């Protein structure tokens, strides 16, 4: 079926919740993808920071194929080997003690907030302005974008407050005896690739310790090597009580999760939370392949080297293009803030064979597969330079 007819199916049958690019992607290899019409693109977006190892990575594909021939789904009523093996491996690499498997970032954040409230017995949660924690009702209440709240204000749960990001005094002023948790992203992705200081995060952690508040770090977009460390909160030297994850965890299969300390996680008992699909054998086999590849193939070294090279090249463009207001990022999570809307640049670069995204209205966001190389970066930089 041709592209026009396929897009017509969405126009006639889908609930209208997305504004999509007029492209039907068909297959991919590494950092490249091809559409139904045979056009080739360099994927600088990776499915919103999901395709950690790019497209059609042989180790990930093999893990999925091998597991699919055994078991795809068994529900949470039974044990399954891939979930158990992956849990031990991931926890051994972190400062956490327990895991809960979910299916998405929003679901992970819902569960984390429930856990914090159950543990503390308190009723208020603080998050940051311009944060993004998901579109389910409680995750939406924690999300710091008023425009997303507008249509649902009548049913949003109470007890959620947002304060400016990287403003420790504003945070101090909102803490009270009812504060159960602070949920924060190490780097705000949807908000425009916003980065706070190390000192800020250290102070946030201290505030939580001094006031009996649960610190939840939302690593849905920043986790699994995206920012040059396995998890981005490591950049700040802090130890959260709870961490949420999704996106890059499975390299493309839908998966999420919650990691928590022993003390915090003990608040949940059977019946407090659950999932039908979370931690299924197929997704856990995929996640295990992704984690193994990140570690054994030194993917983090590539993220740091190529990411810094990318930022340096973008800063060179900044010197020649007044439209670039700022270049910021860590690893391969990078934003270029423009002095005007970035939507037309997304379209023009797509026409030239590059898939990117614009967030916060005027920030071009680059979150390519972690296997991207300097040659591919150079190709993109040349096209961006010409487009600007």
Coordinates of C-alpha atoms in Angstrom, one line a residue:
X1 CA 0.0 0.0 0.0
X2 CA 1.4 3.4 -0.9
X3 CA 2.2 6.2 1.5
X4 CA -0.8 8.4 0.8
X5 CA -3.3 5.5 1.3
X6 CA -1.5 4.4 4.5
X7 CA -1.7 7.9 6.0
X8 CA -5.3 8.1 4.9
X9 CA -6.1 5.2 7.2
X10 CA -4.9 7.2 10.2
X11 CA -6.9 10.2 9.1
X12 CA -10.1 8.1 9.0
X13 CA -9.6 5.7 11.9
X14 CA -7.2 6.9 14.6
X15 CA -8.1 9.1 17.5
X16 CA -6.4 12.4 16.8
X17 CA -3.7 12.7 19.5
X18 CA -0.6 13.2 17.4
X19 CA 0.7 15.6 14.8
X20 CA 2.9 13.3 12.7
X21 CA 5.5 13.9 10.1
X22 CA 4.2 12.8 6.6
X23 CA 6.5 9.8 6.5
X24 CA 5.7 6.1 6.7
X25 CA 8.9 4.4 8.0
X26 CA 9.5 0.9 6.7
X27 CA 12.8 -0.4 7.9
X28 CA 16.1 0.6 9.5
X29 CA 19.7 -0.4 9.9
X30 CA 22.0 1.2 12.5
X31 CA 21.3 5.0 12.5
X32 CA 19.6 4.9 9.2
X33 CA 15.9 4.4 8.4
X34 CA 14.0 4.2 5.1
X35 CA 10.4 5.1 4.3
X36 CA 7.9 3.2 2.1
X37 CA 9.0 5.3 -0.9
X38 CA 12.6 4.3 -0.5
X39 CA 13.9 7.6 0.9
X40 CA 16.8 7.3 3.3
X41 CA 17.1 9.2 6.6
X42 CA 19.7 9.7 9.3
X43 CA 17.7 9.1 12.5
X44 CA 18.7 11.8 15.0
X45 CA 15.6 11.2 17.1
X46 CA 15.7 7.5 17.8
X47 CA 12.0 7.2 18.6
X48 CA 12.2 9.8 21.3
X49 CA 15.5 8.5 22.8
X50 CA 14.2 4.9 22.7
X51 CA 16.3 3.1 20.0
X52 CA 19.4 2.9 22.2
X53 CA 21.3 0.6 19.8
X54 CA 19.8 2.0 16.6
X55 CA 17.7 -0.1 14.3
X56 CA 17.9 -3.8 13.6
X57 CA 20.8 -4.4 16.0
X58 CA 21.8 -8.1 15.6
X59 CA 22.1 -8.8 19.3
X60 CA 18.8 -7.2 20.2
X61 CA 17.0 -8.8 17.3
X62 CA 18.4 -12.2 18.2
X63 CA 17.4 -11.9 21.8
X64 CA 13.8 -11.0 20.8
X65 CA 13.7 -13.9 18.2
X66 CA 15.1 -16.5 20.6
X67 CA 12.7 -15.5 23.4
X68 CA 9.7 -15.3 21.1
X69 CA 10.2 -18.9 20.2
X70 CA 10.0 -19.8 23.9
X71 CA 7.5 -17.5 25.7
X72 CA 6.2 -14.1 24.9
X73 CA 3.8 -13.5 27.8
X74 CA 2.8 -15.3 31.0
X75 CA 1.5 -12.5 33.2
X76 CA 2.8 -11.5 36.6
X77 CA 1.3 -14.5 38.3
X78 CA 4.3 -16.7 37.4
X79 CA 8.1 -16.3 37.6
X80 CA 10.0 -16.0 34.4
X81 CA 13.7 -16.4 33.9
X82 CA 14.5 -13.3 31.8
X83 CA 12.9 -11.0 34.3
X84 CA 14.8 -12.5 37.2
X85 CA 18.2 -12.5 35.5
X86 CA 17.7 -8.9 34.3
X87 CA 16.6 -7.6 37.7
X88 CA 19.7 -8.9 39.4
X89 CA 22.0 -7.6 36.7
X90 CA 20.5 -4.1 36.8
X91 CA 20.3 -3.8 40.5
X92 CA 23.9 -5.0 40.9
X93 CA 24.9 -2.1 38.7
X94 CA 23.1 0.6 40.8
X95 CA 22.6 1.7 44.3
X96 CA 19.0 0.4 44.5
X97 CA 17.7 -2.8 46.0
X98 CA 14.3 -3.6 44.4
X99 CA 12.6 -3.4 41.1
X100 CA 9.1 -3.1 39.8
X101 CA 8.5 -3.7 36.1
X102 CA 6.1 -1.4 34.2
X103 CA 5.3 -0.8 30.6
X104 CA 6.0 2.9 30.1
X105 CA 7.4 6.0 31.7
X106 CA 4.1 7.4 32.7
X107 CA 3.2 4.1 34.4
X108 CA 6.5 4.0 36.2
X109 CA 6.1 7.5 37.5
X110 CA 2.5 6.7 38.7
X111 CA 3.9 3.8 40.6
X112 CA 6.8 5.7 42.1
X113 CA 4.5 8.5 43.3
X114 CA 2.1 5.9 44.8
X115 CA 5.1 4.2 46.6
X116 CA 6.3 7.5 48.0
X117 CA 2.9 8.4 49.3
X118 CA 2.4 5.0 50.8
X119 CA 5.8 5.1 52.5
X120 CA 5.5 8.5 54.0
X121 CA 1.8 8.7 54.6
X122 CA 1.9 12.2 53.3
X123 CA -0.1 13.8 50.5
X124 CA 1.9 16.4 48.5
X125 CA 4.4 16.0 45.7
X126 CA 6.6 18.7 44.3
X127 CA 7.9 18.8 40.7
X128 CA 9.5 21.3 38.4
X129 CA 8.1 23.8 36.0
X130 CA 8.6 22.6 32.4
X131 CA 9.0 19.0 33.6
X132 CA 7.4 16.1 31.8
X133 CA 6.4 12.9 33.7
X134 CA 3.6 11.5 31.5
X135 CA 0.0 11.9 30.4
X136 CA -1.8 9.6 32.7
X137 CA -3.8 11.5 35.3
X138 CA -1.4 11.5 38.3
X139 CA 1.7 11.7 36.1
X140 CA 0.0 14.6 34.3
X141 CA -0.6 16.4 37.6
X142 CA 3.2 16.1 38.3
X143 CA 4.0 17.4 34.8
X144 CA 5.0 21.1 34.8
X145 CA 3.2 22.2 31.6
X146 CA -0.1 24.1 32.3
X147 CA -1.2 23.7 28.7
X148 CA -1.4 20.0 29.2
X149 CA -3.5 20.4 32.4
X150 CA -6.1 22.8 31.0
X151 CA -8.7 20.3 29.7
X152 CA -8.4 18.0 32.7
X153 CA -8.3 20.4 35.7
X154 CA -11.6 19.2 37.0
X155 CA -10.2 15.7 37.6
X156 CA -6.5 16.2 38.3
X157 CA -5.6 15.0 41.8
X158 CA -4.7 17.7 44.3
X159 CA -1.5 17.9 46.2
X160 CA 0.8 18.5 43.2
X161 CA 2.9 21.7 43.1
X162 CA 5.5 22.9 40.5
X163 CA 8.5 25.2 41.2
X164 CA 11.1 26.6 38.8
X165 CA 13.8 24.2 37.8
X166 CA 17.3 24.9 39.3
X167 CA 15.8 27.3 41.9
X168 CA 16.6 25.9 45.3
X169 CA 15.0 28.7 47.2
X170 CA 11.7 28.3 45.4
X171 CA 11.8 24.6 46.3
X172 CA 12.5 25.3 50.0
X173 CA 9.5 27.7 50.1
X174 CA 7.1 24.9 49.0
X175 CA 8.2 22.2 51.4
X176 CA 6.0 21.6 54.4
X177 CA 4.9 18.8 56.8
X178 CA 2.7 17.3 54.1
X179 CA 5.5 16.9 51.4
X180 CA 5.8 13.2 50.5
X181 CA 8.1 13.4 47.5
X182 CA 10.1 15.5 45.1
X183 CA 10.1 14.1 41.6
X184 CA 12.7 15.6 39.2
X185 CA 14.4 14.9 35.9
X186 CA 18.2 15.1 35.8
X187 CA 17.9 16.9 32.5
X188 CA 14.5 18.2 31.3
X189 CA 13.9 16.7 27.9
X190 CA 10.4 17.8 26.8
X191 CA 11.0 21.1 28.5
X192 CA 13.8 22.0 26.2
X193 CA 16.9 20.0 27.3
X194 CA 17.3 22.1 30.4
X195 CA 20.2 21.4 32.7
X196 CA 20.5 22.4 36.3
X197 CA 23.7 22.7 38.3
X198 CA 25.4 20.0 40.3
X199 CA 25.0 22.1 43.4
X200 CA 21.3 22.3 42.9
X201 CA 20.8 18.5 42.9
X202 CA 23.1 18.1 45.9
X203 CA 20.9 20.7 47.7
X204 CA 17.7 18.9 46.6
X205 CA 19.0 15.6 48.0
X206 CA 19.9 17.3 51.3
X207 CA 16.5 18.9 51.6
X208 CA 14.9 15.5 51.1
X209 CA 17.1 13.9 53.8
X210 CA 16.6 16.7 56.3
X211 CA 12.8 16.7 55.9
X212 CA 11.9 13.0 55.5
X213 CA 11.0 13.5 51.8
X214 CA 11.3 10.8 49.2
X215 CA 13.6 11.8 46.3
X216 CA 12.3 10.4 43.0
X217 CA 14.5 10.8 39.9
X218 CA 12.7 10.5 36.6
X219 CA 15.3 8.9 34.3
X220 CA 12.8 7.9 31.6
X221 CA 14.6 9.9 28.9
X222 CA 18.0 10.3 30.4
X223 CA 18.7 6.7 31.5
X224 CA 20.6 3.8 29.9
X225 CA 23.6 5.7 28.7
X226 CA 21.9 8.6 27.1
X227 CA 23.8 11.3 29.0
X228 CA 27.2 9.5 29.1
X229 CA 26.7 7.6 32.4
X230 CA 24.4 4.6 32.8
X231 CA 22.0 6.9 34.6
X232 CA 22.2 10.7 34.5
X233 CA 21.8 11.3 38.2
X234 CA 25.3 9.9 38.5
X235 CA 26.6 13.1 36.9
X236 CA 25.5 14.9 40.1
X237 CA 26.8 12.4 42.7
X238 CA 23.3 12.0 44.3
X239 CA 21.5 8.9 45.5
X240 CA 17.8 9.0 44.9
X241 CA 15.3 6.9 46.9
X242 CA 13.4 5.9 43.8
X243 CA 14.3 6.0 40.1
X244 CA 11.9 5.6 37.2
X245 CA 13.0 4.4 33.8
X246 CA 11.5 3.5 30.3
X247 CA 12.3 4.6 26.7
X248 CA 15.9 3.3 26.1
X249 CA 15.6 0.3 28.5
X250 CA 14.4 -2.1 25.9
X251 CA 15.9 -0.6 22.8
X252 CA 12.5 -0.3 21.2
X253 CA 10.2 -2.7 22.9
X254 CA 7.7 -1.0 25.3
X255 CA 9.0 -1.3 28.8
X256 CA 9.4 0.7 32.0
X257 CA 10.3 0.2 35.6
X258 CA 10.9 1.5 39.1
X259 CA 14.0 1.0 41.1
X260 CA 13.9 1.7 44.9
X261 CA 15.8 1.2 48.1
X262 CA 14.9 -1.6 50.4
X263 CA 13.4 0.7 53.0
X264 CA 11.2 2.6 50.6
X265 CA 10.1 -0.5 48.6
X266 CA 9.0 -2.3 51.7
X267 CA 5.9 0.1 51.9
X268 CA 4.2 -1.9 49.1
X269 CA 2.5 -5.2 49.9
X270 CA 0.6 -7.4 47.5
X271 CA -2.4 -5.6 46.2
X272 CA -0.9 -2.1 46.4
X273 CA 0.3 -2.1 42.8
X274 CA 0.4 -4.4 39.9
X275 CA 0.6 -4.9 36.1
X276 CA -0.5 -7.5 33.6
X277 CA 2.3 -7.0 31.0
X278 CA 5.1 -5.6 33.1
X279 CA 8.3 -7.7 33.2
X280 CA 7.2 -10.1 30.6
X281 CA 9.9 -12.5 29.2
X282 CA 10.1 -10.9 25.8
X283 CA 10.8 -7.4 27.0
X284 CA 13.1 -8.5 29.7
X285 CA 15.2 -10.6 27.2
X286 CA 15.4 -7.5 25.0
X287 CA 16.4 -5.2 27.9
X288 CA 19.1 -7.7 29.0
X289 CA 20.5 -7.6 25.4
X290 CA 20.6 -3.8 25.5
X291 CA 22.3 -3.6 28.9
X292 CA 24.8 -6.3 27.9
X293 CA 25.7 -4.4 24.7
X294 CA 26.0 -1.1 26.5
X295 CA 28.5 -2.6 28.9
X296 CA 30.4 -5.0 26.8
X297 CA 30.8 -2.8 23.7
X298 CA 31.8 0.3 25.7
X299 CA 28.8 2.3 24.4
X300 CA 29.2 4.9 27.2
X301 CA 32.7 5.8 25.8
X302 CA 31.1 6.4 22.4
X303 CA 28.4 8.5 23.9
X304 CA 30.9 10.7 25.7
X305 CA 33.3 11.1 22.9
X306 CA 30.8 11.6 20.1
X307 CA 28.4 13.6 22.2
X308 CA 31.1 16.1 23.1
X309 CA 32.2 16.2 19.5
X310 CA 28.6 16.9 18.4
X311 CA 28.3 19.7 21.0
X312 CA 31.6 21.3 19.9
X313 CA 30.4 21.2 16.2
X314 CA 27.1 22.8 17.1
X315 CA 28.9 25.5 19.0
X316 CA 30.9 26.3 15.9
X317 CA 27.6 26.7 14.1
X318 CA 26.4 29.0 16.9
X319 CA 29.3 31.4 16.0
X320 CA 28.1 31.7 12.4
X321 CA 24.3 31.7 12.9
X322 CA 22.7 34.4 15.1
X323 CA 19.5 32.4 15.1
X324 CA 21.2 29.9 17.5
X325 CA 20.7 31.2 21.0
X326 CA 22.2 28.3 23.0
X327 CA 23.7 24.9 22.7
X328 CA 23.3 22.6 25.7
X329 CA 23.3 18.9 26.6
X330 CA 25.1 16.0 28.1
X331 CA 26.2 12.9 26.1
X332 CA 23.8 12.4 23.3
X333 CA 20.9 14.4 24.7
X334 CA 21.4 17.8 23.1
X335 CA 19.3 20.8 22.5
X336 CA 19.9 23.8 20.2
X337 CA 17.7 26.8 21.3
X338 CA 16.8 29.1 18.5
X339 CA 15.6 32.7 18.5
X340 CA 12.4 31.6 16.6
X341 CA 10.2 28.6 16.2
X342 CA 12.0 25.5 15.1
X343 CA 9.1 23.7 13.3
X344 CA 10.1 24.7 9.8
X345 CA 13.7 23.5 10.4
X346 CA 12.4 20.0 11.4
X347 CA 10.5 19.9 8.0
X348 CA 13.4 21.2 6.0
X349 CA 15.9 18.8 7.5
X350 CA 13.5 15.9 6.9
X351 CA 13.3 16.8 3.3
X352 CA 17.1 16.6 3.2
X353 CA 17.1 13.2 4.9
X354 CA 17.4 13.9 8.6
X355 CA 14.9 13.1 11.3
X356 CA 14.9 15.5 14.2
X357 CA 12.4 17.0 16.7
X358 CA 11.5 20.4 18.0
X359 CA 10.5 20.7 21.7
X360 CA 9.4 23.7 23.8
X361 CA 8.6 25.5 20.6
X362 CA 12.1 26.6 19.7
X363 CA 14.6 23.9 20.8
X364 CA 15.9 21.5 18.2
X365 CA 16.3 18.2 20.2
X366 CA 18.8 15.6 19.2
X367 CA 18.7 12.2 20.8
X368 CA 20.2 9.8 18.2
X369 CA 21.0 6.1 18.7
X370 CA 24.0 5.8 21.1
X371 CA 26.0 4.0 18.3
X372 CA 26.2 7.1 16.1
X373 CA 29.7 8.0 14.9
X374 CA 31.5 11.2 14.0
X375 CA 31.1 10.7 10.3
X376 CA 27.3 10.6 10.7
X377 CA 27.5 13.7 12.9
X378 CA 29.5 15.5 10.3
X379 CA 26.9 14.7 7.7
X380 CA 24.2 16.1 9.8
X381 CA 26.2 19.2 10.9
X382 CA 26.7 20.1 7.2
X383 CA 22.9 19.8 6.5
X384 CA 22.0 21.8 9.6
X385 CA 24.5 24.5 8.6
X386 CA 23.0 24.8 5.1
X387 CA 19.5 24.8 6.5
X388 CA 20.1 27.5 9.0

